[in-house]
mmCIF file of N, CA and C in Angstrom:
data_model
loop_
_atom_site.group_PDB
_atom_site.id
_atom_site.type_symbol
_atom_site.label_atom_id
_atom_site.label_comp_id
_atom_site.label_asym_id
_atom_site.label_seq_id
_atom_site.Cartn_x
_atom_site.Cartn_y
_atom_site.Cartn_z
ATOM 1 N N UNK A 148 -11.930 9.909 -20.210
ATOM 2 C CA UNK A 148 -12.610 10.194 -18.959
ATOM 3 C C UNK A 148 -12.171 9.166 -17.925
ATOM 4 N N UNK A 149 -11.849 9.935 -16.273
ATOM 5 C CA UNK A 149 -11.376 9.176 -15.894
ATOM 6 C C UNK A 149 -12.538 7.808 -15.422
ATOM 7 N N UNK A 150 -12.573 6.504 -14.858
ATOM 8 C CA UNK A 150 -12.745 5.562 -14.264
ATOM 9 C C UNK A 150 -13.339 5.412 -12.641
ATOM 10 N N UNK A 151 -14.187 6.003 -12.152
ATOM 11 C CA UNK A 151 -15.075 5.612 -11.076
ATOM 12 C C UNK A 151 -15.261 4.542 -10.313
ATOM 13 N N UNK A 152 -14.802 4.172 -9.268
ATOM 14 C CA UNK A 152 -14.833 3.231 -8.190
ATOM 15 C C UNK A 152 -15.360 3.415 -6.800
ATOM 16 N N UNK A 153 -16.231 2.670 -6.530
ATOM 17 C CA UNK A 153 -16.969 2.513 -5.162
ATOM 18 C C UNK A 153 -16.240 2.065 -4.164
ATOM 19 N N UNK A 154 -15.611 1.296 -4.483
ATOM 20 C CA UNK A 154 -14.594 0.095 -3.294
ATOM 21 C C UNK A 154 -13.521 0.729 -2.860
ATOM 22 N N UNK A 155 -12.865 0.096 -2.431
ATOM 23 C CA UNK A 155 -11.964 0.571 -2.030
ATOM 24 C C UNK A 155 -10.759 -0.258 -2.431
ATOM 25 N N UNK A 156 -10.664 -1.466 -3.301
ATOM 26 C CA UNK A 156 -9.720 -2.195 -3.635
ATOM 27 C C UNK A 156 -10.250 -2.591 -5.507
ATOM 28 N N UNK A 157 -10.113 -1.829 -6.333
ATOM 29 C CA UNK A 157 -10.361 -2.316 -7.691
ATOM 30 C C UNK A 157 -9.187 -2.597 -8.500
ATOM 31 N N UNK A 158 -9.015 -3.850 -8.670
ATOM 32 C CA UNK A 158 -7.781 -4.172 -9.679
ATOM 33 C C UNK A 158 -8.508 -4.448 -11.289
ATOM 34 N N UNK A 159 -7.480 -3.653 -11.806
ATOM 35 C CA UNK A 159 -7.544 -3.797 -13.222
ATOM 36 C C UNK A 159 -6.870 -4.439 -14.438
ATOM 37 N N UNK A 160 -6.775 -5.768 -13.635
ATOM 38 C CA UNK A 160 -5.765 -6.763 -14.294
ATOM 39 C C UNK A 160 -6.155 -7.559 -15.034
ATOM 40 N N UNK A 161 -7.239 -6.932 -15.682
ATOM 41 C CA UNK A 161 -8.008 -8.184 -16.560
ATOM 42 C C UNK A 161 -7.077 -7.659 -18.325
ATOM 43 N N UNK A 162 -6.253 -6.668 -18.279
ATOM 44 C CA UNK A 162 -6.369 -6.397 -19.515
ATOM 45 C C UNK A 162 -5.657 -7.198 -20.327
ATOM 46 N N UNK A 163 -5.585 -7.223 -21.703
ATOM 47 C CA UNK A 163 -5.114 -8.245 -22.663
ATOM 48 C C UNK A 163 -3.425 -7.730 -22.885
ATOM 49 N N UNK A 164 -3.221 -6.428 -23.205
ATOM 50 C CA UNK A 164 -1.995 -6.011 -23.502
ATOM 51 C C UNK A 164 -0.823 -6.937 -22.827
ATOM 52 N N UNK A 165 -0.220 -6.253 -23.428
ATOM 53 C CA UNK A 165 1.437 -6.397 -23.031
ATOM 54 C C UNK A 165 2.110 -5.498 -22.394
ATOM 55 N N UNK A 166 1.839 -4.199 -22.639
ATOM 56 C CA UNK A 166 2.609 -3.141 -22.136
ATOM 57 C C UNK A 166 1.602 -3.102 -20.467
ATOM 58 N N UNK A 167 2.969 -2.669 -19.695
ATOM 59 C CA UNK A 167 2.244 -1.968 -18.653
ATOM 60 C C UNK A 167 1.849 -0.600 -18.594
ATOM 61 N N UNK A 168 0.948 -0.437 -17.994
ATOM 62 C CA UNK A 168 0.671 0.983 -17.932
ATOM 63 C C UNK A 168 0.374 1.496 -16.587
ATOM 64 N N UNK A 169 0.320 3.276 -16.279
ATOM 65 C CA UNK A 169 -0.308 3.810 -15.308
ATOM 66 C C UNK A 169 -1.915 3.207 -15.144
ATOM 67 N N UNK A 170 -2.506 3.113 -16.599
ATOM 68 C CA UNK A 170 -4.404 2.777 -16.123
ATOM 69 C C UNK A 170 -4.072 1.152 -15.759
ATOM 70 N N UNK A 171 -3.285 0.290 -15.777
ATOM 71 C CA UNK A 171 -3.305 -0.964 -15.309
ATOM 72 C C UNK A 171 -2.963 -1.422 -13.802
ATOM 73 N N UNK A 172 -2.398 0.007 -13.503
ATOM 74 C CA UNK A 172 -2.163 -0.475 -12.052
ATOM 75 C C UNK A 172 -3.262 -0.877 -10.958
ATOM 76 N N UNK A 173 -3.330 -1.541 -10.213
ATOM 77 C CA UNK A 173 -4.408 -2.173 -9.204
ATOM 78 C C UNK A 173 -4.635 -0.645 -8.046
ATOM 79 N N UNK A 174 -5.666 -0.491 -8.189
ATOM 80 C CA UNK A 174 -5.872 0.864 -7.097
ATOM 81 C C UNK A 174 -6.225 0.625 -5.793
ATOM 82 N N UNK A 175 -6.065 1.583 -4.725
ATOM 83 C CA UNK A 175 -6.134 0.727 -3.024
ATOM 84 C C UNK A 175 -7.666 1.720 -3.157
ATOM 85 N N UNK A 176 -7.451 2.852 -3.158
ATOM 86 C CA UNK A 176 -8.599 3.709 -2.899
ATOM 87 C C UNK A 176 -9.121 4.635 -4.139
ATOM 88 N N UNK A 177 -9.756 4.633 -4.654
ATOM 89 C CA UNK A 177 -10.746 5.913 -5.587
ATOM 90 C C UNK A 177 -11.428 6.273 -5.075
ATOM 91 N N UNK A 178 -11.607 7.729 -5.079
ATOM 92 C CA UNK A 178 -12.388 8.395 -4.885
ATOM 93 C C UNK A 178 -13.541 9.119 -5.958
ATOM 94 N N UNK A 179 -14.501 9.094 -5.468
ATOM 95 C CA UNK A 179 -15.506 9.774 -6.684
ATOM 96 C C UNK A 179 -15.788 10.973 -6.615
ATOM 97 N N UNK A 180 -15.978 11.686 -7.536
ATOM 98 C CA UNK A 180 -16.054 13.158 -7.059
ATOM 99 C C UNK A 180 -17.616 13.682 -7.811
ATOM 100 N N UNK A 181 -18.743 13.236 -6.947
ATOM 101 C CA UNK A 181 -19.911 13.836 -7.891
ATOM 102 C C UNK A 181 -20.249 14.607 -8.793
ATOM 103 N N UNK A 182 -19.346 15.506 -8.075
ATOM 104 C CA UNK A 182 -19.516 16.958 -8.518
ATOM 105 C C UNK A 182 -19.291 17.046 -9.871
ATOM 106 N N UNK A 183 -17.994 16.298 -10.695
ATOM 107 C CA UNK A 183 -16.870 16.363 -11.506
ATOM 108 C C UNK A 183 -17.784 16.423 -13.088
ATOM 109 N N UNK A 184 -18.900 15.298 -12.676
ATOM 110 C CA UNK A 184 -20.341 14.957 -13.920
ATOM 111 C C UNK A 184 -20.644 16.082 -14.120
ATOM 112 N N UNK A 185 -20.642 17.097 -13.307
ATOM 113 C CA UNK A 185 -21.949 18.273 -13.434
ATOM 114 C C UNK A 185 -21.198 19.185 -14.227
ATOM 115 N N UNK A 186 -21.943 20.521 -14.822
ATOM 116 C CA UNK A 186 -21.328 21.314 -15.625
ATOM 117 C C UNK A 186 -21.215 22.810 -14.502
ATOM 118 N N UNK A 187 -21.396 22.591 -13.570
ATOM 119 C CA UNK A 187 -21.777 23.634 -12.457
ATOM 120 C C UNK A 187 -20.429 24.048 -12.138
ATOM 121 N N UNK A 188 -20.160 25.117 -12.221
ATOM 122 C CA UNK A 188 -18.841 25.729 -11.565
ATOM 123 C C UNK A 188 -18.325 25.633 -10.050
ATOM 124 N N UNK A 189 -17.448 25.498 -9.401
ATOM 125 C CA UNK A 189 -17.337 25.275 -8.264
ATOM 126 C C UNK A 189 -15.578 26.134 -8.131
ATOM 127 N N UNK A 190 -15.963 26.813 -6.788
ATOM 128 C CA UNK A 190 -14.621 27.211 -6.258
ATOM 129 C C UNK A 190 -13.847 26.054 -5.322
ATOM 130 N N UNK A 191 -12.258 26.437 -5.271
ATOM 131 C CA UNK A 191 -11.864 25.160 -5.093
ATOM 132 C C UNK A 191 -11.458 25.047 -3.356
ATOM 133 N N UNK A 192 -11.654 24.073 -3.374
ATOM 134 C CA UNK A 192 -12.122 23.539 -1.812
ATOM 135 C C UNK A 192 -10.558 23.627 -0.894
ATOM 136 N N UNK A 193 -11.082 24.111 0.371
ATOM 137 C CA UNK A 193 -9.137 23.536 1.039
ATOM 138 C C UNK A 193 -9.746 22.740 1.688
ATOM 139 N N UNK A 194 -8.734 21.690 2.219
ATOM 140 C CA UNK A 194 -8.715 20.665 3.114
ATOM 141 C C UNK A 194 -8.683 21.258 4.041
ATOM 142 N N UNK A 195 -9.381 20.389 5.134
ATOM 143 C CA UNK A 195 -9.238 20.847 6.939
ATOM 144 C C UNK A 195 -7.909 20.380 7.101
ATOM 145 N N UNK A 196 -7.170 20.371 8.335
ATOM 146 C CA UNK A 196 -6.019 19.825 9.009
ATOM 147 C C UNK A 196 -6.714 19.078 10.181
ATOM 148 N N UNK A 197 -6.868 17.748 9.787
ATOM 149 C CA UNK A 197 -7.131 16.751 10.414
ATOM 150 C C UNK A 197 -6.370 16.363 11.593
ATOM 151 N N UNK A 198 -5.769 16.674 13.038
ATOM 152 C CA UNK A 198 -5.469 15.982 13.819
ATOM 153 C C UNK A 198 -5.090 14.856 13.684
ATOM 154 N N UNK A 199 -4.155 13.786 14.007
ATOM 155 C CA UNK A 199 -4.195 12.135 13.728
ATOM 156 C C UNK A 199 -4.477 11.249 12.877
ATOM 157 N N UNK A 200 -4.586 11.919 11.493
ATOM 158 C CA UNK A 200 -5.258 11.655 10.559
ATOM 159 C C UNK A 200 -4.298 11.649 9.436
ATOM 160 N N UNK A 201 -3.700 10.844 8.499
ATOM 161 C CA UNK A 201 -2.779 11.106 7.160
ATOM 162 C C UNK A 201 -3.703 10.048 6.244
ATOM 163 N N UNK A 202 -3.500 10.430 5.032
ATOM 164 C CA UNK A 202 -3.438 9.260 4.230
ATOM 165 C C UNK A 202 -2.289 8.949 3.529
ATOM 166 N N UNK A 203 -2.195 7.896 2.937
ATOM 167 C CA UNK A 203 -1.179 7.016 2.559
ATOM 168 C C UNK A 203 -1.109 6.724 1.379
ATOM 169 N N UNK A 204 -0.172 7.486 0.394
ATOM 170 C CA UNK A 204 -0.828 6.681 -0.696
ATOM 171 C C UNK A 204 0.466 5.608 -1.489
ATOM 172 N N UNK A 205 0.017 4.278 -1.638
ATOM 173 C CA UNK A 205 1.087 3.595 -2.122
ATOM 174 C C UNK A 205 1.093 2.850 -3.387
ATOM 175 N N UNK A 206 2.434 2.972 -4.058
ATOM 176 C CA UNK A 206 2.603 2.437 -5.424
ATOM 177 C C UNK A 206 2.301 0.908 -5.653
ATOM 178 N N UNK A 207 1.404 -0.118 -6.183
ATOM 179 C CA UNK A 207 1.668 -1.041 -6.260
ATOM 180 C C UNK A 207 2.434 -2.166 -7.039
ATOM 181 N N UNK A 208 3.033 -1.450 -7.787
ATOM 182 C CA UNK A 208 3.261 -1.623 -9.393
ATOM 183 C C UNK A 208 4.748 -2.686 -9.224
ATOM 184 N N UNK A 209 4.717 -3.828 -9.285
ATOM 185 C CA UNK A 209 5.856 -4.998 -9.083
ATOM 186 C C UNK A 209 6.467 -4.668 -10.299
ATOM 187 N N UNK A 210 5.828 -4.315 -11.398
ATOM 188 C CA UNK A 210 6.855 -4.043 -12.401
ATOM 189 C C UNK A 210 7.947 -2.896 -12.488
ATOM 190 N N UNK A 211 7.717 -2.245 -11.895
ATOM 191 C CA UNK A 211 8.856 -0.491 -11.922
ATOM 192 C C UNK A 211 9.900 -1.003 -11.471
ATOM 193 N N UNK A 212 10.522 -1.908 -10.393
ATOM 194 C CA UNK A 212 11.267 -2.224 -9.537
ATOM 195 C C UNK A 212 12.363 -3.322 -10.073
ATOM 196 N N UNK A 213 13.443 -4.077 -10.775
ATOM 197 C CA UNK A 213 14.113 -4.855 -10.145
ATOM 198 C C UNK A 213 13.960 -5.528 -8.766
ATOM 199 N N UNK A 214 13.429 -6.647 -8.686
ATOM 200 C CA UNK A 214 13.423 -7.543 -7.236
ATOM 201 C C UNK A 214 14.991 -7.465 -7.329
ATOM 202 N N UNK A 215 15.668 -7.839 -7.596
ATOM 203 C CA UNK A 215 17.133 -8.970 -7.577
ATOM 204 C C UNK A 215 17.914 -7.589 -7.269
ATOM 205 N N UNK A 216 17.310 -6.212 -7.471
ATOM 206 C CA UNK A 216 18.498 -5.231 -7.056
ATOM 207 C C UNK A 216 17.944 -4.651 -5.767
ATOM 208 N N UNK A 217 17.095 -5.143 -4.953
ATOM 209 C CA UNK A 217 16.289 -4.841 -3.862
ATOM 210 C C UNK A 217 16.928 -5.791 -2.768
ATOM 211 N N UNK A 218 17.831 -6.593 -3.013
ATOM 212 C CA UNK A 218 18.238 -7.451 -1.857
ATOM 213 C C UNK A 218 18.787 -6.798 -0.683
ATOM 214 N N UNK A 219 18.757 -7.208 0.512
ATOM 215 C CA UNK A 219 19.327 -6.237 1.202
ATOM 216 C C UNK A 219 21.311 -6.051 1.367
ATOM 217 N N UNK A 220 21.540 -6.287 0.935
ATOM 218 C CA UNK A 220 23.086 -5.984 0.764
ATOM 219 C C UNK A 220 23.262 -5.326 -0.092
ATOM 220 N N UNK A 221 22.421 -4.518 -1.232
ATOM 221 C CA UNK A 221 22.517 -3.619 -1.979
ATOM 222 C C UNK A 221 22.289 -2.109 -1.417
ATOM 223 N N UNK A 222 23.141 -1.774 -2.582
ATOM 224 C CA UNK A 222 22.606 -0.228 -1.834
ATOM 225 C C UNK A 222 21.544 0.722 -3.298
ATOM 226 N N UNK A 223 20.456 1.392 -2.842
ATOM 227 C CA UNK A 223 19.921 1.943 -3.506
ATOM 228 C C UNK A 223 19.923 3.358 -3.550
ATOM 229 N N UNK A 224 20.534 3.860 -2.535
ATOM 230 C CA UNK A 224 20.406 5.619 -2.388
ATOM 231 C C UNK A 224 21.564 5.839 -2.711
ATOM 232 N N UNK A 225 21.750 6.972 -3.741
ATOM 233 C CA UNK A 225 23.075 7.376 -4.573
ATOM 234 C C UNK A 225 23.389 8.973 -3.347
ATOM 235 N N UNK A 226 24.627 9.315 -3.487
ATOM 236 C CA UNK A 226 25.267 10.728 -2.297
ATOM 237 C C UNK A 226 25.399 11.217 -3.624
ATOM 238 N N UNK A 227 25.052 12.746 -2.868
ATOM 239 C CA UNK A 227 26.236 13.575 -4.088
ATOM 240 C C UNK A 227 27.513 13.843 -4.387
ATOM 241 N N UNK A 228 27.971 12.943 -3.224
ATOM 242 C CA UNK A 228 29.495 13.004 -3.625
ATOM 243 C C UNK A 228 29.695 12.234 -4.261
ATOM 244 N N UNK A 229 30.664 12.512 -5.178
ATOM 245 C CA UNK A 229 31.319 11.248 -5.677
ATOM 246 C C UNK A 229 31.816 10.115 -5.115
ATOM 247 N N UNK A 230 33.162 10.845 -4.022
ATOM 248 C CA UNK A 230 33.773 9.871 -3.626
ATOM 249 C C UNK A 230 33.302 8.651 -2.491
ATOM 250 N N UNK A 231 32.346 9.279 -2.422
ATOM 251 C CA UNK A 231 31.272 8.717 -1.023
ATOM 252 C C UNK A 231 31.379 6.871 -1.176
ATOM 253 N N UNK A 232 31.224 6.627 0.154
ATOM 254 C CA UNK A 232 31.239 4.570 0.293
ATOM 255 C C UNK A 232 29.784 4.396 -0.269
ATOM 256 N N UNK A 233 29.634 3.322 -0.742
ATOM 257 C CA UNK A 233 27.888 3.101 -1.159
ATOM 258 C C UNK A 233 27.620 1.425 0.086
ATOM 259 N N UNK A 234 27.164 2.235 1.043
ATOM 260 C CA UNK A 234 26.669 1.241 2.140
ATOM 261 C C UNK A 234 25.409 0.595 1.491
ATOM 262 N N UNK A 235 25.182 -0.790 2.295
ATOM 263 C CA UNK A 235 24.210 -1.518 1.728
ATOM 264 C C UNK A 235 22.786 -0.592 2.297
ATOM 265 N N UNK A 236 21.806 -0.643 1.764
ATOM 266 C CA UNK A 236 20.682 0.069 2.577
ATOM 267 C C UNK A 236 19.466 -0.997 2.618
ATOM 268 N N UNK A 237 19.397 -1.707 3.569
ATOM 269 C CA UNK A 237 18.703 -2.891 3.745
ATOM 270 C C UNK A 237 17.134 -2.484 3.913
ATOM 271 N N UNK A 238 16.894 -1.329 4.861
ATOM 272 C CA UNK A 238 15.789 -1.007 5.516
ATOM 273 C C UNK A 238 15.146 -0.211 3.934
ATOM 274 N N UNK A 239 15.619 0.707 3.667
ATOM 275 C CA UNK A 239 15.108 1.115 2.321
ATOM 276 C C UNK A 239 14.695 0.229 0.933
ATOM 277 N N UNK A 240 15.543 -0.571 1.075
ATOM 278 C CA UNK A 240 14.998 -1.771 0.081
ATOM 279 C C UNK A 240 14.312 -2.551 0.637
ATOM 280 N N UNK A 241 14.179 -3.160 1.662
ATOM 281 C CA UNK A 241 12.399 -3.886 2.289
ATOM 282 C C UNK A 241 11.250 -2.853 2.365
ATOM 283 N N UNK A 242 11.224 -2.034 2.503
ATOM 284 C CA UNK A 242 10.570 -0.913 2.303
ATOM 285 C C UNK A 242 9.680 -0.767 0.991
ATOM 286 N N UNK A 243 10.789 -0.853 0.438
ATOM 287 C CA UNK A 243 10.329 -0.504 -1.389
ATOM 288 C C UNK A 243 9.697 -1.887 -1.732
ATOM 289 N N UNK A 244 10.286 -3.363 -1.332
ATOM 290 C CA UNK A 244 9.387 -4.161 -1.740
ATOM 291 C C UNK A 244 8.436 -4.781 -0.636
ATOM 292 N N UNK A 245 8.301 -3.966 0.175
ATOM 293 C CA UNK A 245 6.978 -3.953 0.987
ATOM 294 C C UNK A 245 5.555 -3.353 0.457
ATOM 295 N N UNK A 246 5.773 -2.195 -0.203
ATOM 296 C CA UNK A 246 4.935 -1.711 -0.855
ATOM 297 C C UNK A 246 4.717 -2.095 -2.394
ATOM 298 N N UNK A 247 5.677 -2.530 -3.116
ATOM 299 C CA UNK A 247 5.771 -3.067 -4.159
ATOM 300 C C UNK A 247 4.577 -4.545 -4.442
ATOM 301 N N UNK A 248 4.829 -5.157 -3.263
ATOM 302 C CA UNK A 248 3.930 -6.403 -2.882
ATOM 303 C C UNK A 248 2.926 -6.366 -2.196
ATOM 304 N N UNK A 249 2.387 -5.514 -1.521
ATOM 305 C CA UNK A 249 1.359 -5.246 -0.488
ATOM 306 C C UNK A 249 0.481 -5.553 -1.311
ATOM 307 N N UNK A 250 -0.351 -5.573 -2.115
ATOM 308 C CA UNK A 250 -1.321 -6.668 -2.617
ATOM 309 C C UNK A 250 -1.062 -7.817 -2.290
ATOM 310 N N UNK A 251 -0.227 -8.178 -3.371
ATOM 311 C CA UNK A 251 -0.115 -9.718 -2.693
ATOM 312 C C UNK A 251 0.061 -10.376 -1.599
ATOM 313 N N UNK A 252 0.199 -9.732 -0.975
ATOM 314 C CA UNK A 252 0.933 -10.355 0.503
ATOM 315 C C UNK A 252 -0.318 -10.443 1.178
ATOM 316 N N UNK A 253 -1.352 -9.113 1.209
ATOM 317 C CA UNK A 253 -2.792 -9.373 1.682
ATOM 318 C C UNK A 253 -3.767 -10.019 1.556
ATOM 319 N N UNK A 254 -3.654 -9.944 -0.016
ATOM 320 C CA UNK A 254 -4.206 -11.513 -0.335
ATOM 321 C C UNK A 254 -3.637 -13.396 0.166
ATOM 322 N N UNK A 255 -2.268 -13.129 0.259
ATOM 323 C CA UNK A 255 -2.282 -14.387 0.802
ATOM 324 C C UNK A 255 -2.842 -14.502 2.612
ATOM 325 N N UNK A 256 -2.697 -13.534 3.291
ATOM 326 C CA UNK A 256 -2.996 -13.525 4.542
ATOM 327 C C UNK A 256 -4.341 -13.639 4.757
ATOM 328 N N UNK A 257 -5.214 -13.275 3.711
ATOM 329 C CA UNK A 257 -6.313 -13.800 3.546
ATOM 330 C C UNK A 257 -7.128 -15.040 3.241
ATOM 331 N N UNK A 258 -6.152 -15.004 2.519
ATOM 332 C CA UNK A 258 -6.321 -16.459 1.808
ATOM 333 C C UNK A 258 -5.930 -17.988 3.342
ATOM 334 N N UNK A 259 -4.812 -17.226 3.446
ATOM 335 C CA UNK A 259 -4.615 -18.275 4.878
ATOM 336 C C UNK A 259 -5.612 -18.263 5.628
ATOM 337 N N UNK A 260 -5.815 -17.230 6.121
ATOM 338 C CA UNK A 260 -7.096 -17.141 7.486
ATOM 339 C C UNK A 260 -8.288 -17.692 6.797
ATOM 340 N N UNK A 261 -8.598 -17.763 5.755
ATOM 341 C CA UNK A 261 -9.905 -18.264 5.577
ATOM 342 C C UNK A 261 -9.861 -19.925 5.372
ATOM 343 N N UNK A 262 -8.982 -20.511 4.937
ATOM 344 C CA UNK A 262 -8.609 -22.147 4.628
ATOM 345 C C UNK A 262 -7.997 -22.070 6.025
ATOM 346 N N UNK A 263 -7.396 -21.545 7.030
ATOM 347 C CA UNK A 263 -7.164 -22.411 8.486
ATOM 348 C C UNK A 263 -8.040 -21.413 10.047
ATOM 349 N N UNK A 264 -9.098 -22.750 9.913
ATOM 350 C CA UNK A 264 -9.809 -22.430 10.902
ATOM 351 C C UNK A 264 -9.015 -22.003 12.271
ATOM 352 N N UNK A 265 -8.157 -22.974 12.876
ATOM 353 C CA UNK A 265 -7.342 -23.167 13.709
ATOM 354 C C UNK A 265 -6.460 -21.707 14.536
ATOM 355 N N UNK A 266 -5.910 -20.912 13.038
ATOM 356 C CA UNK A 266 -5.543 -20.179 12.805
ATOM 357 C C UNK A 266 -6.204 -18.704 13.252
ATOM 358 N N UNK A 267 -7.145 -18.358 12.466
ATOM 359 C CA UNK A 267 -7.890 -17.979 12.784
ATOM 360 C C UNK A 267 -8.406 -17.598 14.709
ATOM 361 N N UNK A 268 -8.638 -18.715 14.912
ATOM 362 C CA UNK A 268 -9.436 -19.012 16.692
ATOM 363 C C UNK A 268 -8.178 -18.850 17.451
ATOM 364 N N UNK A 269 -6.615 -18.708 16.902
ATOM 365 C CA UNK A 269 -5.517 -18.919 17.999
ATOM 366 C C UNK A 269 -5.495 -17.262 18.170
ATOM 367 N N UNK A 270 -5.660 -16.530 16.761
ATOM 368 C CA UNK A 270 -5.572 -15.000 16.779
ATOM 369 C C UNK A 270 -6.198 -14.314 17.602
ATOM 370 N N UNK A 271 -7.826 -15.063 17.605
ATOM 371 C CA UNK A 271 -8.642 -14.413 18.455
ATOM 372 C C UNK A 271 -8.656 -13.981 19.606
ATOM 373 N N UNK A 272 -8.309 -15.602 20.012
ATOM 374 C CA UNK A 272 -7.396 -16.068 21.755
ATOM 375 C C UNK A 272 -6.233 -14.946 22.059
ATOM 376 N N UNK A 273 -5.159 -14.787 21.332
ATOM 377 C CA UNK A 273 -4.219 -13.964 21.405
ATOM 378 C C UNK A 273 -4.822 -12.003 21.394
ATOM 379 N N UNK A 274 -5.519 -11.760 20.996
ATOM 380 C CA UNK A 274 -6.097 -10.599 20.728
ATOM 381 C C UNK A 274 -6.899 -10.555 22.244
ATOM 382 N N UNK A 275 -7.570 -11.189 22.358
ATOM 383 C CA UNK A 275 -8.291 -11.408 23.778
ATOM 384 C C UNK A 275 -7.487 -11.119 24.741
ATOM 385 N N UNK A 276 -6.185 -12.238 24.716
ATOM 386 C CA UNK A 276 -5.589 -11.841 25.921
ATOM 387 C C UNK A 276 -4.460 -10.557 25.946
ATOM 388 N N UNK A 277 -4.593 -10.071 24.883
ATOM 389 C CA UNK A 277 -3.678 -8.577 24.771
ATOM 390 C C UNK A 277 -4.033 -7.674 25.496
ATOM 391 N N UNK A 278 -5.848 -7.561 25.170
ATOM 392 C CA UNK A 278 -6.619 -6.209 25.145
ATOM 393 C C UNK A 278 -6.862 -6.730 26.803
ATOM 394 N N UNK A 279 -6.282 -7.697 27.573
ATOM 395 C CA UNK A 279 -6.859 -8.018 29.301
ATOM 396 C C UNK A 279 -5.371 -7.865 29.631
ATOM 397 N N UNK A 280 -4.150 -8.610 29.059
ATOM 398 C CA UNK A 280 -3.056 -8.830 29.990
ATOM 399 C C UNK A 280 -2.209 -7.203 29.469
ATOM 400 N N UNK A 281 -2.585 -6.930 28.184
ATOM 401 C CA UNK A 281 -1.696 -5.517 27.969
ATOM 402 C C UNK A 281 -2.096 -3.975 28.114
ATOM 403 N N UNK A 282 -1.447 -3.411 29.421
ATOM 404 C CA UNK A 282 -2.360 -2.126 29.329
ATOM 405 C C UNK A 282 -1.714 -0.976 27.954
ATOM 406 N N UNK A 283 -2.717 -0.715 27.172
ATOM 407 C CA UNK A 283 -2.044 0.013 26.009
ATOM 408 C C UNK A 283 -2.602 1.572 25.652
ATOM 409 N N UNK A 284 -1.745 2.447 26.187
ATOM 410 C CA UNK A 284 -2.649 3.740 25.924
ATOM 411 C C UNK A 284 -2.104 3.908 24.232
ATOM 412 N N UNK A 285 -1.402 3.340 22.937
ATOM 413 C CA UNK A 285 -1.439 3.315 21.693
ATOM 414 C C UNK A 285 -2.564 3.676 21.098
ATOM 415 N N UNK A 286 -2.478 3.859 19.545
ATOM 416 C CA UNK A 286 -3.638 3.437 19.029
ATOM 417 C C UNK A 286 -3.036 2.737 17.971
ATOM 418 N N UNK A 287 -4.228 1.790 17.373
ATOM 419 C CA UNK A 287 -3.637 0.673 15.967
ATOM 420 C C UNK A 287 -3.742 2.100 14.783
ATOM 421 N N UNK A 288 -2.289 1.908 14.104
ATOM 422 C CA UNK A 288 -2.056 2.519 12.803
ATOM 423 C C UNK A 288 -2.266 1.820 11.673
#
């Protein structure tokens, strides 16, 4: 049965093994599905088409990957040609270990902002004077 989460960030890295697995990976979002407990039949639901709206869903798993073949002077995307050049693909491999690390990386940015006060109060300052000196019809993604 599957595993139920409230949060929105549950890592499951407490386990003893050795092997990695799919149930060991650290999850960004679970969803619960009430319904799923009950023995009640249900027809199956469509999604609306949300306007401006995607979700995202990303792998966190540092183990699937080679770091050392992710450098950017490598190339990772194979052609179907044979004879084809194999260009380095820099942007695709920061990519892959962008998401590969996105835990960690959030945690340290966290970790910073909370041990430097300084830090912290310069962001604020800077955010302040964005939302006065920058006119921005954007929105934050």
């Amino acid at each position: 049965m599957p595993r139920h989460v409230n949060s929105l960030r549950y890592d499951n890295s407490s386990s003893d093994d050795e092997d990695s697995s799919v149930d060991d990976l650290p999850v960004l979002l679970a969803i619960h599905d009430a319904m799923s407990e009950q023995e009640v039949p249900r027809a199956p639901v469509k999604l609306a088409e949300v306007p401006g709206f995607s979700v995202r869903i990303v792998p966190t798993a540092t183990f699937v990957f080679d770091s050392s073949k992710l450098k950017p002077k490598c190339n990772n995307v194979r052609s179907l040609r044979e004879e084809a050049i194999f260009q380095a693909t820099p942007r695709y491999n920061s990519s892959i270990l962008e998401d590969m690390f996105m835990v960690e990386n959030v945690e340290f940015v966290n970790r910073t902002f909370r041990e430097w006060k300084s830090l912290r109060d310069a962001l604020i300052l800077l955010k302040a004077w964005l939302v006065r000196e920058v006119p921005c019809t954007c929105t934050m993604v």
